[in-house]
mmCIF file of C-alpha atoms in Angstrom:
data_model
loop_
_atom_site.group_PDB
_atom_site.id
_atom_site.type_symbol
_atom_site.label_atom_id
_atom_site.label_comp_id
_atom_site.label_asym_id
_atom_site.label_seq_id
_atom_site.Cartn_x
_atom_site.Cartn_y
_atom_site.Cartn_z
ATOM 1 C CA UNK A 12 30.093 93.842 98.273
ATOM 2 C CA UNK A 13 27.015 95.970 98.895
ATOM 3 C CA UNK A 14 25.471 97.737 95.885
ATOM 4 C CA UNK A 15 26.124 101.337 94.917
ATOM 5 C CA UNK A 16 23.817 103.823 96.598
ATOM 6 C CA UNK A 17 21.532 106.068 94.575
ATOM 7 C CA UNK A 18 22.090 109.821 94.882
ATOM 8 C CA UNK A 19 18.904 109.990 96.907
ATOM 9 C CA UNK A 20 20.271 107.405 99.337
ATOM 10 C CA UNK A 21 23.605 109.232 99.494
ATOM 11 C CA UNK A 22 21.892 112.538 100.312
ATOM 12 C CA UNK A 23 19.872 110.872 103.037
ATOM 13 C CA UNK A 24 22.875 109.179 104.616
ATOM 14 C CA UNK A 25 25.042 112.300 104.419
ATOM 15 C CA UNK A 26 22.636 113.997 106.820
ATOM 16 C CA UNK A 27 23.443 111.297 109.354
ATOM 17 C CA UNK A 28 27.216 111.802 109.356
ATOM 18 C CA UNK A 29 28.158 115.255 110.629
ATOM 19 C CA UNK A 30 30.979 117.022 108.836
ATOM 20 C CA UNK A 31 31.118 114.808 105.764
ATOM 21 C CA UNK A 32 30.476 116.091 102.253
ATOM 22 C CA UNK A 33 30.251 114.333 98.927
ATOM 23 C CA UNK A 34 33.018 114.851 96.379
ATOM 24 C CA UNK A 35 32.068 112.758 93.354
ATOM 25 C CA UNK A 36 32.565 109.098 94.204
ATOM 26 C CA UNK A 37 33.943 109.967 97.646
ATOM 27 C CA UNK A 38 32.704 111.273 100.931
ATOM 28 C CA UNK A 39 35.240 113.607 102.501
ATOM 29 C CA UNK A 40 35.814 115.144 105.920
ATOM 30 C CA UNK A 41 38.541 117.544 107.001
ATOM 31 C CA UNK A 42 39.875 117.784 110.525
ATOM 32 C CA UNK A 43 42.150 120.248 112.269
ATOM 33 C CA UNK A 44 44.262 119.578 115.360
ATOM 34 C CA UNK A 45 46.285 121.706 117.729
ATOM 35 C CA UNK A 46 49.451 119.752 116.904
ATOM 36 C CA UNK A 47 50.893 117.235 114.469
ATOM 37 C CA UNK A 48 51.148 114.797 117.360
ATOM 38 C CA UNK A 49 47.425 115.068 118.107
ATOM 39 C CA UNK A 50 46.746 114.590 114.412
ATOM 40 C CA UNK A 51 48.802 111.372 114.390
ATOM 41 C CA UNK A 52 47.044 110.062 117.505
ATOM 42 C CA UNK A 53 43.705 110.491 115.757
ATOM 43 C CA UNK A 54 44.995 108.974 112.495
ATOM 44 C CA UNK A 55 46.066 105.879 114.407
ATOM 45 C CA UNK A 56 42.612 105.525 115.920
ATOM 46 C CA UNK A 57 41.096 105.854 112.451
ATOM 47 C CA UNK A 58 43.531 103.186 111.232
ATOM 48 C CA UNK A 59 42.396 100.816 113.995
ATOM 49 C CA UNK A 60 38.749 101.235 113.009
ATOM 50 C CA UNK A 61 39.679 100.763 109.346
ATOM 51 C CA UNK A 62 41.448 97.488 110.120
ATOM 52 C CA UNK A 63 38.594 96.329 112.344
ATOM 53 C CA UNK A 64 35.960 96.729 109.633
ATOM 54 C CA UNK A 65 38.376 96.112 106.747
ATOM 55 C CA UNK A 66 37.522 99.330 104.958
ATOM 56 C CA UNK A 67 40.193 101.968 104.575
ATOM 57 C CA UNK A 68 39.901 105.702 103.957
ATOM 58 C CA UNK A 69 42.424 107.627 101.922
ATOM 59 C CA UNK A 70 44.360 109.642 104.482
ATOM 60 C CA UNK A 71 46.079 112.959 103.785
ATOM 61 C CA UNK A 72 48.099 114.514 106.603
ATOM 62 C CA UNK A 73 49.329 118.104 106.206
ATOM 63 C CA UNK A 74 50.909 118.937 109.559
ATOM 64 C CA UNK A 75 47.917 119.780 111.801
ATOM 65 C CA UNK A 76 45.341 119.196 109.081
ATOM 66 C CA UNK A 77 43.828 115.852 108.106
ATOM 67 C CA UNK A 78 41.620 114.934 105.166
ATOM 68 C CA UNK A 79 39.849 111.578 105.038
ATOM 69 C CA UNK A 80 38.227 110.399 101.797
ATOM 70 C CA UNK A 81 36.123 107.272 101.603
ATOM 71 C CA UNK A 82 34.797 105.295 98.674
ATOM 72 C CA UNK A 83 34.239 101.683 97.737
ATOM 73 C CA UNK A 84 36.949 101.277 95.112
ATOM 74 C CA UNK A 85 35.788 97.827 94.016
ATOM 75 C CA UNK A 86 32.316 99.166 93.206
ATOM 76 C CA UNK A 87 33.493 102.462 91.722
ATOM 77 C CA UNK A 88 31.368 104.574 94.011
ATOM 78 C CA UNK A 89 29.616 104.960 97.342
ATOM 79 C CA UNK A 90 28.050 102.081 99.233
ATOM 80 C CA UNK A 91 26.681 101.705 102.736
ATOM 81 C CA UNK A 92 30.117 100.491 103.865
ATOM 82 C CA UNK A 93 31.470 103.992 103.281
ATOM 83 C CA UNK A 94 28.867 105.553 105.532
ATOM 84 C CA UNK A 95 29.441 102.891 108.150
ATOM 85 C CA UNK A 96 33.149 103.829 108.224
ATOM 86 C CA UNK A 97 32.325 107.570 108.363
ATOM 87 C CA UNK A 98 29.940 106.936 111.223
ATOM 88 C CA UNK A 99 32.544 104.915 113.149
ATOM 89 C CA UNK A 100 35.128 107.664 112.618
ATOM 90 C CA UNK A 101 32.670 110.253 113.923
ATOM 91 C CA UNK A 102 32.354 108.213 117.117
ATOM 92 C CA UNK A 103 36.104 108.532 117.840
ATOM 93 C CA UNK B 1 65.533 129.208 108.157
ATOM 94 C CA UNK B 2 68.149 128.025 105.664
ATOM 95 C CA UNK B 3 68.109 129.662 102.229
ATOM 96 C CA UNK B 4 66.471 128.189 99.155
ATOM 97 C CA UNK B 5 68.691 125.835 97.198
ATOM 98 C CA UNK B 6 69.608 126.535 93.605
ATOM 99 C CA UNK B 7 68.494 123.993 90.997
ATOM 100 C CA UNK B 8 72.116 122.899 90.726
ATOM 101 C CA UNK B 9 72.253 122.244 94.469
ATOM 102 C CA UNK B 10 68.912 120.413 94.325
ATOM 103 C CA UNK B 11 70.143 118.157 91.518
ATOM 104 C CA UNK B 12 73.310 117.369 93.464
ATOM 105 C CA UNK B 13 71.450 116.564 96.677
ATOM 106 C CA UNK B 14 68.810 114.470 94.914
ATOM 107 C CA UNK B 15 71.557 112.053 93.898
ATOM 108 C CA UNK B 16 72.260 111.492 97.585
ATOM 109 C CA UNK B 17 68.715 110.474 98.560
ATOM 110 C CA UNK B 18 67.671 107.268 96.818
ATOM 111 C CA UNK B 19 64.114 107.082 95.570
ATOM 112 C CA UNK B 20 63.285 110.785 95.815
ATOM 113 C CA UNK B 21 62.354 112.890 92.802
ATOM 114 C CA UNK B 22 61.663 116.586 92.462
ATOM 115 C CA UNK B 23 58.121 117.778 91.778
ATOM 116 C CA UNK B 24 58.279 121.570 91.559
ATOM 117 C CA UNK B 25 58.850 122.960 95.041
ATOM 118 C CA UNK B 26 58.674 119.483 96.575
ATOM 119 C CA UNK B 27 60.738 116.351 96.744
ATOM 120 C CA UNK B 28 58.563 113.254 96.622
ATOM 121 C CA UNK B 29 58.987 109.560 97.344
ATOM 122 C CA UNK B 30 56.459 106.771 96.995
ATOM 123 C CA UNK B 31 56.472 103.614 99.066
ATOM 124 C CA UNK B 32 54.570 100.349 98.835
ATOM 125 C CA UNK B 33 53.902 97.906 101.676
ATOM 126 C CA UNK B 34 52.509 94.425 101.940
ATOM 127 C CA UNK B 35 49.708 95.599 104.218
ATOM 128 C CA UNK B 36 47.976 98.724 105.486
ATOM 129 C CA UNK B 37 49.259 97.834 108.940
ATOM 130 C CA UNK B 38 52.887 97.812 107.750
ATOM 131 C CA UNK B 39 52.242 101.133 106.039
ATOM 132 C CA UNK B 40 50.969 102.658 109.293
ATOM 133 C CA UNK B 41 53.955 101.309 111.235
ATOM 134 C CA UNK B 42 56.283 103.067 108.809
ATOM 135 C CA UNK B 43 54.209 106.267 108.835
ATOM 136 C CA UNK B 44 54.519 106.383 112.616
ATOM 137 C CA UNK B 45 58.281 106.063 112.386
ATOM 138 C CA UNK B 46 58.332 108.890 109.826
ATOM 139 C CA UNK B 47 56.173 110.954 112.212
ATOM 140 C CA UNK B 48 58.676 110.398 115.033
ATOM 141 C CA UNK B 49 61.563 111.633 112.893
ATOM 142 C CA UNK B 50 59.465 114.618 111.768
ATOM 143 C CA UNK B 51 58.767 115.593 115.359
ATOM 144 C CA UNK B 52 62.396 115.066 116.337
ATOM 145 C CA UNK B 53 63.735 117.464 113.710
ATOM 146 C CA UNK B 54 60.593 119.648 113.633
ATOM 147 C CA UNK B 55 60.112 119.311 109.905
ATOM 148 C CA UNK B 56 57.014 117.532 108.617
ATOM 149 C CA UNK B 57 56.352 115.887 105.276
ATOM 150 C CA UNK B 58 52.942 115.867 103.658
ATOM 151 C CA UNK B 59 51.725 112.294 104.068
ATOM 152 C CA UNK B 60 49.271 110.545 101.746
ATOM 153 C CA UNK B 61 48.160 107.032 102.673
ATOM 154 C CA UNK B 62 46.227 105.005 100.109
ATOM 155 C CA UNK B 63 45.850 101.577 101.714
ATOM 156 C CA UNK B 64 49.232 99.884 101.078
ATOM 157 C CA UNK B 65 50.704 102.874 99.234
ATOM 158 C CA UNK B 66 52.350 105.881 100.819
ATOM 159 C CA UNK B 67 53.467 109.162 99.254
ATOM 160 C CA UNK B 68 55.666 111.580 101.172
ATOM 161 C CA UNK B 69 56.184 115.136 99.894
ATOM 162 C CA UNK B 70 58.637 117.535 101.481
ATOM 163 C CA UNK B 71 59.152 121.260 101.080
ATOM 164 C CA UNK B 72 60.014 124.246 103.269
ATOM 165 C CA UNK B 73 56.657 126.022 103.244
ATOM 166 C CA UNK B 74 57.976 129.145 104.983
ATOM 167 C CA UNK B 75 60.594 129.636 102.255
ATOM 168 C CA UNK B 76 58.361 128.626 99.366
ATOM 169 C CA UNK B 77 60.726 125.989 98.056
ATOM 170 C CA UNK B 78 63.455 123.479 98.794
ATOM 171 C CA UNK B 79 66.137 123.985 101.436
ATOM 172 C CA UNK B 80 68.752 121.717 102.961
ATOM 173 C CA UNK B 81 66.248 120.903 105.743
ATOM 174 C CA UNK B 82 64.122 119.027 103.190
ATOM 175 C CA UNK B 83 67.022 116.837 102.150
ATOM 176 C CA UNK B 84 67.956 116.228 105.774
ATOM 177 C CA UNK B 85 64.430 114.929 106.414
ATOM 178 C CA UNK B 86 64.506 112.774 103.248
ATOM 179 C CA UNK B 87 67.854 111.343 104.318
ATOM 180 C CA UNK B 88 66.569 110.532 107.810
ATOM 181 C CA UNK B 89 63.482 108.836 106.321
ATOM 182 C CA UNK B 90 65.707 106.762 104.044
ATOM 183 C CA UNK B 91 67.544 105.481 107.128
ATOM 184 C CA UNK B 92 64.337 104.033 108.607
#
């Protein structure tokens, strides 16, 4: 597993992933869709990326709203893997 | 919209939907799967039922764990629609 990032490194990387904010040991992004169906289509694409790179966000679906939260549970905080996942999600 | 259920009605209906418990204005059930992929397969089946009956649970996916929470937001509490959705999910 990669090492935990310093706050300075986190701040720097956050600037490179639009829409994500830090919430303690997580980075979080909220999305809004025009329908539940569209939300589910996007969630499934996120799930494919997660499986591909074997790193999984916490996923909260509230009808047309979606919240993704990412951390490296095994390290107890943020690592570069989290930002890699956020970056891949932003490319969807 | 159907009317809010009394606590007595809620207690009676809860006995008919295995695995669900009341949490305030919600009924909640937790699931565990052997893989994230299996979890997503089930979530997609839940989503299909939700679309079919136009009633959507809040969905929380934490890797192999899934938490579904159901309420009737427009009524501010539990109605028979919530138990119908729980029952349909239990048939999956």
